[in-house]
């Protein structure tokens, strides 16, 4: 019985590997940027992103309150580096950013889905295979205390 189970697991793993290799080498999956991902791929990316960020941001400490100077600095950083994609009050997405897929979310709409420590982690590290760049390499990010709060 145990041998059959192990053989089944090994066979399933080998078939899965063959399927992945087939898709990779034949170009069966369309990677074009003018169309969104399939619902399944979108779910895989979304679930992986949420769990990965939650796991890695767990140790990030966020201040309980921000000074007016920190809020002003955070707002300046946002306007200079984020607003062209994520927009802001009375601000439309920059024309060049309208062609990005996935579309960068309006932060007010997605704020409820992330904890402040996770937002800091996302801004600092970016997200691979998305339109979210790495901010830490573009500018110095001293601490989570300079991020504006909604």
mmCIF file of N, CA and C in Angstrom:
data_model
loop_
_atom_site.group_PDB
_atom_site.id
_atom_site.type_symbol
_atom_site.label_atom_id
_atom_site.label_comp_id
_atom_site.label_asym_id
_atom_site.label_seq_id
_atom_site.Cartn_x
_atom_site.Cartn_y
_atom_site.Cartn_z
ATOM 1 N N UNK A 1 0.826 -1.194 0.000
ATOM 2 C CA UNK A 1 0.000 0.000 0.000
ATOM 3 C C UNK A 1 0.862 1.245 0.000
ATOM 4 N N UNK A 2 1.868 1.296 0.886
ATOM 5 C CA UNK A 2 2.737 2.463 0.978
ATOM 6 C C UNK A 2 3.547 2.650 -0.303
ATOM 7 N N UNK A 3 4.003 1.543 -0.899
ATOM 8 C CA UNK A 3 4.752 1.632 -2.152
ATOM 9 C C UNK A 3 3.893 2.238 -3.249
ATOM 10 N N UNK A 4 2.633 1.862 -3.302
ATOM 11 C CA UNK A 4 1.716 2.400 -4.309
ATOM 12 C C UNK A 4 1.494 3.893 -4.120
ATOM 13 N N UNK A 5 1.379 4.320 -2.876
ATOM 14 C CA UNK A 5 1.189 5.737 -2.585
ATOM 15 C C UNK A 5 2.420 6.538 -3.000
ATOM 16 N N UNK A 6 3.600 6.055 -2.635
ATOM 17 C CA UNK A 6 4.848 6.731 -2.995
ATOM 18 C C UNK A 6 4.996 6.768 -4.510
ATOM 19 N N UNK A 7 4.700 5.666 -5.169
ATOM 20 C CA UNK A 7 4.794 5.617 -6.635
ATOM 21 C C UNK A 7 3.813 6.618 -7.263
ATOM 22 N N UNK A 8 2.640 6.737 -6.720
ATOM 23 C CA UNK A 8 1.651 7.694 -7.225
ATOM 24 C C UNK A 8 2.109 9.131 -7.049
ATOM 25 N N UNK A 9 2.703 9.424 -5.910
ATOM 26 C CA UNK A 9 3.216 10.779 -5.651
ATOM 27 C C UNK A 9 4.364 11.102 -6.606
ATOM 28 N N UNK A 10 5.274 10.159 -6.782
ATOM 29 C CA UNK A 10 6.409 10.368 -7.686
ATOM 30 C C UNK A 10 5.913 10.543 -9.117
ATOM 31 N N UNK A 11 4.972 9.728 -9.553
ATOM 32 C CA UNK A 11 4.433 9.827 -10.911
ATOM 33 C C UNK A 11 3.724 11.167 -11.110
ATOM 34 N N UNK A 12 2.963 11.605 -10.134
ATOM 35 C CA UNK A 12 2.280 12.898 -10.220
ATOM 36 C C UNK A 12 3.291 14.037 -10.308
ATOM 37 N N UNK A 13 4.353 13.965 -9.503
ATOM 38 C CA UNK A 13 5.391 14.998 -9.534
ATOM 39 C C UNK A 13 6.089 15.031 -10.892
ATOM 40 N N UNK A 14 6.390 13.873 -11.446
ATOM 41 C CA UNK A 14 7.046 13.816 -12.755
ATOM 42 C C UNK A 14 6.131 14.352 -13.858
ATOM 43 N N UNK A 15 4.863 14.001 -13.825
ATOM 44 C CA UNK A 15 3.921 14.518 -14.823
ATOM 45 C C UNK A 15 3.760 16.034 -14.694
ATOM 46 N N UNK A 16 3.740 16.524 -13.473
ATOM 47 C CA UNK A 16 3.651 17.973 -13.250
ATOM 48 C C UNK A 16 4.882 18.673 -13.801
ATOM 49 N N UNK A 17 6.047 18.108 -13.559
ATOM 50 C CA UNK A 17 7.283 18.667 -14.085
ATOM 51 C C UNK A 17 7.269 18.672 -15.610
ATOM 52 N N UNK A 18 6.815 17.591 -16.201
ATOM 53 C CA UNK A 18 6.724 17.525 -17.662
ATOM 54 C C UNK A 18 5.762 18.589 -18.210
ATOM 55 N N UNK A 19 4.656 18.807 -17.523
ATOM 56 C CA UNK A 19 3.703 19.823 -17.950
ATOM 57 C C UNK A 19 4.331 21.214 -17.882
ATOM 58 N N UNK A 20 5.028 21.501 -16.793
ATOM 59 C CA UNK A 20 5.696 22.799 -16.648
ATOM 60 C C UNK A 20 6.739 22.986 -17.746
ATOM 61 N N UNK A 21 7.537 21.967 -17.995
ATOM 62 C CA UNK A 21 8.542 22.049 -19.056
ATOM 63 C C UNK A 21 7.893 22.214 -20.431
ATOM 64 N N UNK A 22 6.803 21.512 -20.676
ATOM 65 C CA UNK A 22 6.086 21.651 -21.943
ATOM 66 C C UNK A 22 5.616 23.086 -22.145
ATOM 67 N N UNK A 23 4.992 23.654 -21.133
ATOM 68 C CA UNK A 23 4.493 25.028 -21.227
ATOM 69 C C UNK A 23 5.655 25.996 -21.431
ATOM 70 N N UNK A 24 6.749 25.817 -20.686
ATOM 71 C CA UNK A 24 7.897 26.721 -20.787
ATOM 72 C C UNK A 24 8.561 26.644 -22.160
ATOM 73 N N UNK A 25 8.775 25.447 -22.669
ATOM 74 C CA UNK A 25 9.513 25.296 -23.916
ATOM 75 C C UNK A 25 8.673 25.482 -25.171
ATOM 76 N N UNK A 26 7.373 25.346 -25.076
ATOM 77 C CA UNK A 26 6.539 25.548 -26.266
ATOM 78 C C UNK A 26 5.975 26.958 -26.347
ATOM 79 N N UNK A 27 6.102 27.729 -25.272
ATOM 80 C CA UNK A 27 5.521 29.067 -25.275
ATOM 81 C C UNK A 27 4.008 29.010 -25.189
ATOM 82 N N UNK A 28 3.470 27.957 -24.627
ATOM 83 C CA UNK A 28 2.023 27.772 -24.565
ATOM 84 C C UNK A 28 1.329 28.839 -23.727
ATOM 85 N N UNK A 29 2.037 29.383 -22.738
ATOM 86 C CA UNK A 29 1.424 30.423 -21.913
ATOM 87 C C UNK A 29 1.762 31.774 -22.520
ATOM 88 N N UNK A 30 0.748 32.555 -22.814
ATOM 89 C CA UNK A 30 0.914 33.863 -23.430
ATOM 90 C C UNK A 30 1.337 34.879 -22.370
ATOM 91 N N UNK A 31 2.532 35.455 -22.513
ATOM 92 C CA UNK A 31 3.034 36.410 -21.527
ATOM 93 C C UNK A 31 2.838 37.855 -21.969
ATOM 94 N N UNK A 32 2.087 38.093 -23.006
ATOM 95 C CA UNK A 32 1.886 39.430 -23.555
ATOM 96 C C UNK A 32 1.395 40.395 -22.466
ATOM 97 N N UNK A 33 1.903 41.617 -22.485
ATOM 98 C CA UNK A 33 1.545 42.606 -21.473
ATOM 99 C C UNK A 33 0.250 43.345 -21.802
ATOM 100 N N UNK A 34 -0.326 43.093 -22.963
ATOM 101 C CA UNK A 34 -1.562 43.787 -23.340
ATOM 102 C C UNK A 34 -2.810 43.053 -22.872
ATOM 103 N N UNK A 35 -2.639 41.924 -22.229
ATOM 104 C CA UNK A 35 -3.761 41.155 -21.688
ATOM 105 C C UNK A 35 -3.428 40.736 -20.262
ATOM 106 N N UNK A 36 -4.446 40.646 -19.436
ATOM 107 C CA UNK A 36 -4.245 40.206 -18.064
ATOM 108 C C UNK A 36 -4.012 38.707 -17.983
ATOM 109 N N UNK A 37 -3.636 38.252 -16.803
ATOM 110 C CA UNK A 37 -3.448 36.820 -16.576
ATOM 111 C C UNK A 37 -4.796 36.110 -16.515
ATOM 112 N N UNK A 38 -4.749 34.806 -16.669
ATOM 113 C CA UNK A 38 -5.948 33.999 -16.497
ATOM 114 C C UNK A 38 -6.357 34.055 -15.029
ATOM 115 N N UNK A 39 -7.616 33.771 -14.718
ATOM 116 C CA UNK A 39 -8.047 33.800 -13.313
ATOM 117 C C UNK A 39 -7.196 32.906 -12.401
ATOM 118 N N UNK A 40 -6.817 31.736 -12.879
ATOM 119 C CA UNK A 40 -6.011 30.836 -12.050
ATOM 120 C C UNK A 40 -4.646 31.436 -11.751
ATOM 121 N N UNK A 41 -3.960 31.966 -12.769
ATOM 122 C CA UNK A 41 -2.634 32.559 -12.575
ATOM 123 C C UNK A 41 -2.741 33.795 -11.690
ATOM 124 N N UNK A 42 -3.787 34.600 -11.885
ATOM 125 C CA UNK A 42 -4.008 35.775 -11.037
ATOM 126 C C UNK A 42 -4.171 35.349 -9.581
ATOM 127 N N UNK A 43 -4.924 34.271 -9.355
ATOM 128 C CA UNK A 43 -5.115 33.754 -7.997
ATOM 129 C C UNK A 43 -3.783 33.275 -7.407
ATOM 130 N N UNK A 44 -2.993 32.545 -8.191
ATOM 131 C CA UNK A 44 -1.693 32.050 -7.707
ATOM 132 C C UNK A 44 -0.800 33.221 -7.319
ATOM 133 N N UNK A 45 -0.687 34.225 -8.201
ATOM 134 C CA UNK A 45 0.158 35.385 -7.897
ATOM 135 C C UNK A 45 -0.362 36.146 -6.685
ATOM 136 N N UNK A 46 -1.663 36.369 -6.618
ATOM 137 C CA UNK A 46 -2.252 37.127 -5.517
ATOM 138 C C UNK A 46 -2.062 36.411 -4.185
ATOM 139 N N UNK A 47 -2.341 35.131 -4.156
ATOM 140 C CA UNK A 47 -2.205 34.347 -2.930
ATOM 141 C C UNK A 47 -0.751 34.269 -2.489
ATOM 142 N N UNK A 48 0.146 34.034 -3.443
ATOM 143 C CA UNK A 48 1.569 33.968 -3.133
ATOM 144 C C UNK A 48 2.068 35.307 -2.607
ATOM 145 N N UNK A 49 1.657 36.398 -3.251
ATOM 146 C CA UNK A 49 2.080 37.733 -2.816
ATOM 147 C C UNK A 49 1.604 38.003 -1.401
ATOM 148 N N UNK A 50 0.333 37.774 -1.130
ATOM 149 C CA UNK A 50 -0.225 38.048 0.200
ATOM 150 C C UNK A 50 0.508 37.260 1.281
ATOM 151 N N UNK A 51 0.689 35.979 1.060
ATOM 152 C CA UNK A 51 1.342 35.137 2.067
ATOM 153 C C UNK A 51 2.827 35.451 2.208
ATOM 154 N N UNK A 52 3.497 35.748 1.108
ATOM 155 C CA UNK A 52 4.912 36.080 1.150
ATOM 156 C C UNK A 52 5.150 37.385 1.904
ATOM 157 N N UNK A 53 4.351 38.401 1.604
ATOM 158 C CA UNK A 53 4.497 39.687 2.287
ATOM 159 C C UNK A 53 4.182 39.545 3.769
ATOM 160 N N UNK A 54 3.101 38.851 4.085
ATOM 161 C CA UNK A 54 2.730 38.663 5.495
ATOM 162 C C UNK A 54 3.852 37.989 6.278
ATOM 163 N N UNK A 55 4.471 36.985 5.689
ATOM 164 C CA UNK A 55 5.543 36.258 6.365
ATOM 165 C C UNK A 55 6.786 37.117 6.557
ATOM 166 N N UNK A 56 7.128 37.920 5.555
ATOM 167 C CA UNK A 56 8.360 38.692 5.605
ATOM 168 C C UNK A 56 8.219 40.015 6.344
ATOM 169 N N UNK A 57 7.010 40.541 6.433
ATOM 170 C CA UNK A 57 6.794 41.834 7.082
ATOM 171 C C UNK A 57 6.469 41.695 8.564
ATOM 172 N N UNK A 58 6.382 40.484 9.042
ATOM 173 C CA UNK A 58 5.956 40.258 10.428
ATOM 174 C C UNK A 58 6.835 40.968 11.451
ATOM 175 N N UNK A 59 8.125 41.106 11.166
ATOM 176 C CA UNK A 59 9.044 41.719 12.127
ATOM 177 C C UNK A 59 9.222 43.227 11.943
ATOM 178 N N UNK A 60 8.558 43.809 10.951
ATOM 179 C CA UNK A 60 8.672 45.256 10.719
ATOM 180 C C UNK A 60 7.869 45.987 11.784
ATOM 181 N N UNK A 61 8.518 46.907 12.467
ATOM 182 C CA UNK A 61 7.844 47.685 13.513
ATOM 183 C C UNK A 61 7.368 49.009 12.929
ATOM 184 N N UNK A 62 6.125 49.337 13.170
ATOM 185 C CA UNK A 62 5.524 50.577 12.684
ATOM 186 C C UNK A 62 5.162 51.427 13.894
ATOM 187 N N UNK A 63 5.540 52.705 13.874
ATOM 188 C CA UNK A 63 5.189 53.578 15.005
ATOM 189 C C UNK A 63 3.683 53.684 15.192
ATOM 190 N N UNK A 64 3.250 53.883 16.424
ATOM 191 C CA UNK A 64 1.821 54.031 16.717
ATOM 192 C C UNK A 64 1.277 55.352 16.193
ATOM 193 N N UNK A 65 2.142 56.359 16.094
ATOM 194 C CA UNK A 65 1.721 57.676 15.612
ATOM 195 C C UNK A 65 2.856 58.298 14.813
ATOM 196 N N UNK A 66 2.496 59.262 13.960
ATOM 197 C CA UNK A 66 3.475 59.953 13.129
ATOM 198 C C UNK A 66 3.414 61.443 13.408
ATOM 199 N N UNK A 67 4.569 62.088 13.392
ATOM 200 C CA UNK A 67 4.611 63.543 13.567
ATOM 201 C C UNK A 67 4.161 64.211 12.272
ATOM 202 N N UNK A 68 3.837 65.486 12.361
ATOM 203 C CA UNK A 68 3.441 66.223 11.156
ATOM 204 C C UNK A 68 4.580 66.234 10.137
ATOM 205 N N UNK A 69 5.809 66.327 10.611
ATOM 206 C CA UNK A 69 6.965 66.326 9.710
ATOM 207 C C UNK A 69 7.093 64.986 8.982
ATOM 208 N N UNK A 70 6.859 63.876 9.693
ATOM 209 C CA UNK A 70 6.922 62.560 9.053
ATOM 210 C C UNK A 70 5.822 62.399 8.011
ATOM 211 N N UNK A 71 4.630 62.867 8.325
ATOM 212 C CA UNK A 71 3.521 62.790 7.369
ATOM 213 C C UNK A 71 3.845 63.627 6.137
ATOM 214 N N UNK A 72 4.387 64.829 6.330
ATOM 215 C CA UNK A 72 4.742 65.692 5.203
ATOM 216 C C UNK A 72 5.836 65.053 4.347
ATOM 217 N N UNK A 73 6.841 64.459 4.988
ATOM 218 C CA UNK A 73 7.908 63.783 4.249
ATOM 219 C C UNK A 73 7.357 62.595 3.474
ATOM 220 N N UNK A 74 6.505 61.812 4.116
ATOM 221 C CA UNK A 74 5.881 60.673 3.436
ATOM 222 C C UNK A 74 5.055 61.113 2.247
ATOM 223 N N UNK A 75 4.315 62.207 2.399
ATOM 224 C CA UNK A 75 3.499 62.723 1.300
ATOM 225 C C UNK A 75 4.375 63.201 0.146
ATOM 226 N N UNK A 76 5.500 63.828 0.456
ATOM 227 C CA UNK A 76 6.436 64.261 -0.594
ATOM 228 C C UNK A 76 7.001 63.060 -1.345
ATOM 229 N N UNK A 77 7.394 62.027 -0.605
ATOM 230 C CA UNK A 77 7.905 60.803 -1.241
ATOM 231 C C UNK A 77 6.828 60.190 -2.137
ATOM 232 N N UNK A 78 5.609 60.119 -1.629
ATOM 233 C CA UNK A 78 4.509 59.534 -2.402
ATOM 234 C C UNK A 78 4.279 60.321 -3.686
ATOM 235 N N UNK A 79 4.230 61.637 -3.575
ATOM 236 C CA UNK A 79 3.978 62.468 -4.754
ATOM 237 C C UNK A 79 5.090 62.308 -5.781
ATOM 238 N N UNK A 80 6.326 62.223 -5.332
ATOM 239 C CA UNK A 80 7.460 62.126 -6.242
ATOM 240 C C UNK A 80 7.605 60.750 -6.879
ATOM 241 N N UNK A 81 7.285 59.681 -6.130
ATOM 242 C CA UNK A 81 7.608 58.340 -6.616
ATOM 243 C C UNK A 81 6.427 57.406 -6.828
ATOM 244 N N UNK A 82 5.264 57.731 -6.277
ATOM 245 C CA UNK A 82 4.162 56.769 -6.300
ATOM 246 C C UNK A 82 2.918 57.266 -7.025
ATOM 247 N N UNK A 83 2.667 58.560 -6.925
ATOM 248 C CA UNK A 83 1.408 59.128 -7.385
ATOM 249 C C UNK A 83 1.158 58.927 -8.878
ATOM 250 N N UNK A 84 2.206 58.916 -9.689
ATOM 251 C CA UNK A 84 2.020 58.754 -11.128
ATOM 252 C C UNK A 84 1.408 57.400 -11.486
ATOM 253 N N UNK A 85 1.590 56.387 -10.657
ATOM 254 C CA UNK A 85 0.979 55.069 -10.894
ATOM 255 C C UNK A 85 -0.260 54.840 -10.021
ATOM 256 N N UNK A 86 -0.153 55.156 -8.726
ATOM 257 C CA UNK A 86 -1.223 54.844 -7.777
ATOM 258 C C UNK A 86 -2.253 55.958 -7.626
ATOM 259 N N UNK A 87 -2.019 57.104 -8.234
ATOM 260 C CA UNK A 87 -2.871 58.290 -8.203
ATOM 261 C C UNK A 87 -2.991 58.854 -6.792
ATOM 262 N N UNK A 88 -3.823 59.838 -6.654
ATOM 263 C CA UNK A 88 -4.054 60.499 -5.379
ATOM 264 C C UNK A 88 -5.316 61.324 -5.500
ATOM 265 N N UNK A 89 -5.689 62.040 -4.456
ATOM 266 C CA UNK A 89 -6.907 62.858 -4.518
ATOM 267 C C UNK A 89 -6.805 63.882 -5.656
ATOM 268 N N UNK A 90 -7.698 63.787 -6.612
ATOM 269 C CA UNK A 90 -7.729 64.712 -7.741
ATOM 270 C C UNK A 90 -6.630 64.502 -8.764
ATOM 271 N N UNK A 91 -5.888 63.404 -8.665
ATOM 272 C CA UNK A 91 -4.778 63.132 -9.581
ATOM 273 C C UNK A 91 -5.083 61.872 -10.381
ATOM 274 N N UNK A 92 -4.953 61.974 -11.693
ATOM 275 C CA UNK A 92 -5.147 60.819 -12.567
ATOM 276 C C UNK A 92 -3.825 60.067 -12.729
ATOM 277 N N UNK A 93 -3.905 58.813 -13.097
ATOM 278 C CA UNK A 93 -2.723 58.004 -13.377
ATOM 279 C C UNK A 93 -2.002 58.612 -14.581
ATOM 280 N N UNK A 94 -0.678 58.672 -14.540
ATOM 281 C CA UNK A 94 0.108 59.197 -15.658
ATOM 282 C C UNK A 94 -0.195 58.385 -16.914
ATOM 283 N N UNK A 95 -0.131 59.030 -18.055
ATOM 284 C CA UNK A 95 -0.479 58.355 -19.307
ATOM 285 C C UNK A 95 0.370 57.112 -19.533
ATOM 286 N N UNK A 96 1.667 57.211 -19.268
ATOM 287 C CA UNK A 96 2.532 56.060 -19.494
ATOM 288 C C UNK A 96 2.192 54.904 -18.553
ATOM 289 N N UNK A 97 1.643 55.199 -17.374
ATOM 290 C CA UNK A 97 1.315 54.156 -16.403
ATOM 291 C C UNK A 97 -0.012 53.478 -16.712
ATOM 292 N N UNK A 98 -0.795 54.035 -17.622
ATOM 293 C CA UNK A 98 -2.085 53.439 -17.959
ATOM 294 C C UNK A 98 -1.931 52.123 -18.709
ATOM 295 N N UNK A 99 -0.767 51.886 -19.298
ATOM 296 C CA UNK A 99 -0.533 50.645 -20.023
ATOM 297 C C UNK A 99 0.067 49.539 -19.181
ATOM 298 N N UNK A 100 0.263 49.758 -17.909
ATOM 299 C CA UNK A 100 0.855 48.734 -17.044
ATOM 300 C C UNK A 100 -0.153 47.635 -16.720
ATOM 301 N N UNK A 101 0.309 46.404 -16.771
ATOM 302 C CA UNK A 101 -0.505 45.268 -16.339
ATOM 303 C C UNK A 101 0.355 44.403 -15.441
ATOM 304 N N UNK A 102 -0.089 44.087 -14.275
ATOM 305 C CA UNK A 102 -1.373 44.504 -13.730
ATOM 306 C C UNK A 102 -1.367 46.002 -13.432
ATOM 307 N N UNK A 103 -2.540 46.607 -13.463
ATOM 308 C CA UNK A 103 -2.675 48.021 -13.157
ATOM 309 C C UNK A 103 -2.339 48.245 -11.685
ATOM 310 N N UNK A 104 -1.511 49.240 -11.381
ATOM 311 C CA UNK A 104 -1.246 49.550 -9.976
ATOM 312 C C UNK A 104 -2.564 49.944 -9.298
ATOM 313 N N UNK A 105 -2.826 49.419 -8.128
ATOM 314 C CA UNK A 105 -4.108 49.709 -7.473
ATOM 315 C C UNK A 105 -4.168 51.128 -6.921
ATOM 316 N N UNK A 106 -5.374 51.645 -6.809
ATOM 317 C CA UNK A 106 -5.584 52.889 -6.080
ATOM 318 C C UNK A 106 -5.415 52.520 -4.613
ATOM 319 N N UNK A 107 -4.474 53.136 -3.948
ATOM 320 C CA UNK A 107 -4.111 52.704 -2.601
ATOM 321 C C UNK A 107 -5.230 52.850 -1.583
ATOM 322 N N UNK A 108 -6.091 53.826 -1.773
ATOM 323 C CA UNK A 108 -7.213 53.983 -0.844
ATOM 324 C C UNK A 108 -8.100 52.731 -0.889
ATOM 325 N N UNK A 109 -8.255 52.157 -2.073
ATOM 326 C CA UNK A 109 -9.116 50.977 -2.236
ATOM 327 C C UNK A 109 -8.505 49.714 -1.649
ATOM 328 N N UNK A 110 -7.195 49.588 -1.684
ATOM 329 C CA UNK A 110 -6.562 48.347 -1.209
ATOM 330 C C UNK A 110 -5.986 48.461 0.194
ATOM 331 N N UNK A 111 -6.067 49.647 0.787
ATOM 332 C CA UNK A 111 -5.476 49.851 2.115
ATOM 333 C C UNK A 111 -6.025 48.877 3.153
ATOM 334 N N UNK A 112 -7.282 48.505 3.034
ATOM 335 C CA UNK A 112 -7.894 47.605 4.013
ATOM 336 C C UNK A 112 -7.333 46.184 3.931
ATOM 337 N N UNK A 113 -6.651 45.853 2.843
ATOM 338 C CA UNK A 113 -6.138 44.493 2.654
ATOM 339 C C UNK A 113 -4.737 44.279 3.219
ATOM 340 N N UNK A 114 -4.067 45.363 3.620
ATOM 341 C CA UNK A 114 -2.695 45.259 4.091
ATOM 342 C C UNK A 114 -2.541 45.936 5.440
ATOM 343 N N UNK A 115 -1.679 45.397 6.280
ATOM 344 C CA UNK A 115 -1.323 46.008 7.547
ATOM 345 C C UNK A 115 -0.228 47.054 7.283
ATOM 346 N N UNK A 116 -0.071 48.055 8.147
ATOM 347 C CA UNK A 116 0.969 49.075 7.918
ATOM 348 C C UNK A 116 2.380 48.499 7.741
ATOM 349 N N UNK A 117 2.734 47.469 8.506
ATOM 350 C CA UNK A 117 4.057 46.864 8.345
ATOM 351 C C UNK A 117 4.211 46.207 6.977
ATOM 352 N N UNK A 118 3.120 45.677 6.441
ATOM 353 C CA UNK A 118 3.162 45.060 5.121
ATOM 354 C C UNK A 118 3.304 46.117 4.032
ATOM 355 N N UNK A 119 2.631 47.252 4.212
ATOM 356 C CA UNK A 119 2.759 48.351 3.241
ATOM 357 C C UNK A 119 4.205 48.822 3.196
ATOM 358 N N UNK A 120 4.818 49.013 4.363
ATOM 359 C CA UNK A 120 6.215 49.428 4.396
ATOM 360 C C UNK A 120 7.093 48.410 3.669
ATOM 361 N N UNK A 121 6.895 47.140 3.934
ATOM 362 C CA UNK A 121 7.696 46.088 3.300
ATOM 363 C C UNK A 121 7.514 46.121 1.782
ATOM 364 N N UNK A 122 6.263 46.261 1.324
ATOM 365 C CA UNK A 122 5.996 46.321 -0.120
ATOM 366 C C UNK A 122 6.689 47.511 -0.765
ATOM 367 N N UNK A 123 6.595 48.670 -0.135
ATOM 368 C CA UNK A 123 7.211 49.873 -0.692
ATOM 369 C C UNK A 123 8.724 49.737 -0.720
ATOM 370 N N UNK A 124 9.294 49.194 0.331
ATOM 371 C CA UNK A 124 10.746 49.068 0.406
ATOM 372 C C UNK A 124 11.295 48.042 -0.576
ATOM 373 N N UNK A 125 10.625 46.894 -0.705
ATOM 374 C CA UNK A 125 11.188 45.788 -1.479
ATOM 375 C C UNK A 125 10.574 45.597 -2.860
ATOM 376 N N UNK A 126 9.405 46.175 -3.120
ATOM 377 C CA UNK A 126 8.754 45.965 -4.410
ATOM 378 C C UNK A 126 8.208 44.554 -4.524
ATOM 379 N N UNK A 127 7.642 44.247 -5.685
ATOM 380 C CA UNK A 127 7.078 42.919 -5.929
ATOM 381 C C UNK A 127 7.550 42.437 -7.293
ATOM 382 N N UNK A 128 8.243 41.340 -7.294
ATOM 383 C CA UNK A 128 8.731 40.739 -8.522
ATOM 384 C C UNK A 128 7.560 40.360 -9.437
ATOM 385 N N UNK A 129 7.749 40.486 -10.735
ATOM 386 C CA UNK A 129 6.742 40.125 -11.747
ATOM 387 C C UNK A 129 5.449 40.924 -11.570
ATOM 388 N N UNK A 130 5.595 42.174 -11.176
ATOM 389 C CA UNK A 130 4.456 43.082 -11.076
ATOM 390 C C UNK A 130 4.951 44.441 -11.543
ATOM 391 N N UNK A 131 4.153 45.444 -11.365
ATOM 392 C CA UNK A 131 4.589 46.784 -11.734
ATOM 393 C C UNK A 131 5.126 47.557 -10.540
ATOM 394 N N UNK A 132 5.320 46.888 -9.392
ATOM 395 C CA UNK A 132 5.787 47.558 -8.183
ATOM 396 C C UNK A 132 7.306 47.476 -8.089
ATOM 397 N N UNK A 133 8.003 48.633 -8.273
ATOM 398 C CA UNK A 133 9.466 48.611 -8.238
ATOM 399 C C UNK A 133 10.022 48.592 -6.820
ATOM 400 N N UNK A 134 11.319 48.489 -6.728
ATOM 401 C CA UNK A 134 12.034 48.513 -5.466
ATOM 402 C C UNK A 134 12.331 49.961 -5.123
ATOM 403 N N UNK A 135 11.730 50.477 -4.068
ATOM 404 C CA UNK A 135 11.962 51.868 -3.679
ATOM 405 C C UNK A 135 13.289 52.063 -2.985
ATOM 406 N N UNK A 136 13.744 51.077 -2.249
ATOM 407 C CA UNK A 136 14.974 51.223 -1.469
ATOM 408 C C UNK A 136 16.177 51.492 -2.366
ATOM 409 N N UNK A 137 16.153 51.049 -3.602
ATOM 410 C CA UNK A 137 17.287 51.281 -4.494
ATOM 411 C C UNK A 137 17.188 52.632 -5.181
ATOM 412 N N UNK A 138 15.993 53.216 -5.205
ATOM 413 C CA UNK A 138 15.823 54.523 -5.830
ATOM 414 C C UNK A 138 16.042 55.644 -4.834
ATOM 415 N N UNK A 139 15.755 55.394 -3.605
ATOM 416 C CA UNK A 139 15.861 56.434 -2.593
ATOM 417 C C UNK A 139 16.157 55.790 -1.258
ATOM 418 N N UNK A 140 16.675 56.561 -0.353
ATOM 419 C CA UNK A 140 16.944 56.046 0.989
ATOM 420 C C UNK A 140 15.640 55.996 1.766
ATOM 421 N N UNK A 141 15.327 54.860 2.325
ATOM 422 C CA UNK A 141 14.130 54.710 3.146
ATOM 423 C C UNK A 141 14.587 54.452 4.572
ATOM 424 N N UNK A 142 14.678 55.497 5.387
ATOM 425 C CA UNK A 142 15.254 55.333 6.720
ATOM 426 C C UNK A 142 14.466 54.454 7.662
ATOM 427 N N UNK A 143 13.141 54.565 7.655
ATOM 428 C CA UNK A 143 12.362 53.767 8.589
ATOM 429 C C UNK A 143 10.908 53.777 8.170
ATOM 430 N N UNK A 144 10.128 52.912 8.787
ATOM 431 C CA UNK A 144 8.705 52.892 8.485
ATOM 432 C C UNK A 144 8.016 54.126 9.001
ATOM 433 N N UNK A 145 8.686 54.938 9.789
ATOM 434 C CA UNK A 145 8.092 56.134 10.363
ATOM 435 C C UNK A 145 7.895 57.275 9.379
ATOM 436 N N UNK A 146 8.396 57.131 8.137
ATOM 437 C CA UNK A 146 8.211 58.214 7.170
ATOM 438 C C UNK A 146 7.094 57.916 6.183
ATOM 439 N N UNK A 147 6.410 56.810 6.350
ATOM 440 C CA UNK A 147 5.294 56.500 5.461
ATOM 441 C C UNK A 147 4.033 57.214 5.943
ATOM 442 N N UNK A 148 3.302 57.838 5.022
ATOM 443 C CA UNK A 148 2.056 58.482 5.459
ATOM 444 C C UNK A 148 1.007 57.449 5.798
ATOM 445 N N UNK A 149 0.144 57.781 6.716
ATOM 446 C CA UNK A 149 -0.970 56.892 7.098
ATOM 447 C C UNK A 149 -2.243 57.448 6.529
ATOM 448 N N UNK A 150 -3.161 56.556 6.210
ATOM 449 C CA UNK A 150 -4.456 57.030 5.717
ATOM 450 C C UNK A 150 -5.429 57.170 6.865
#
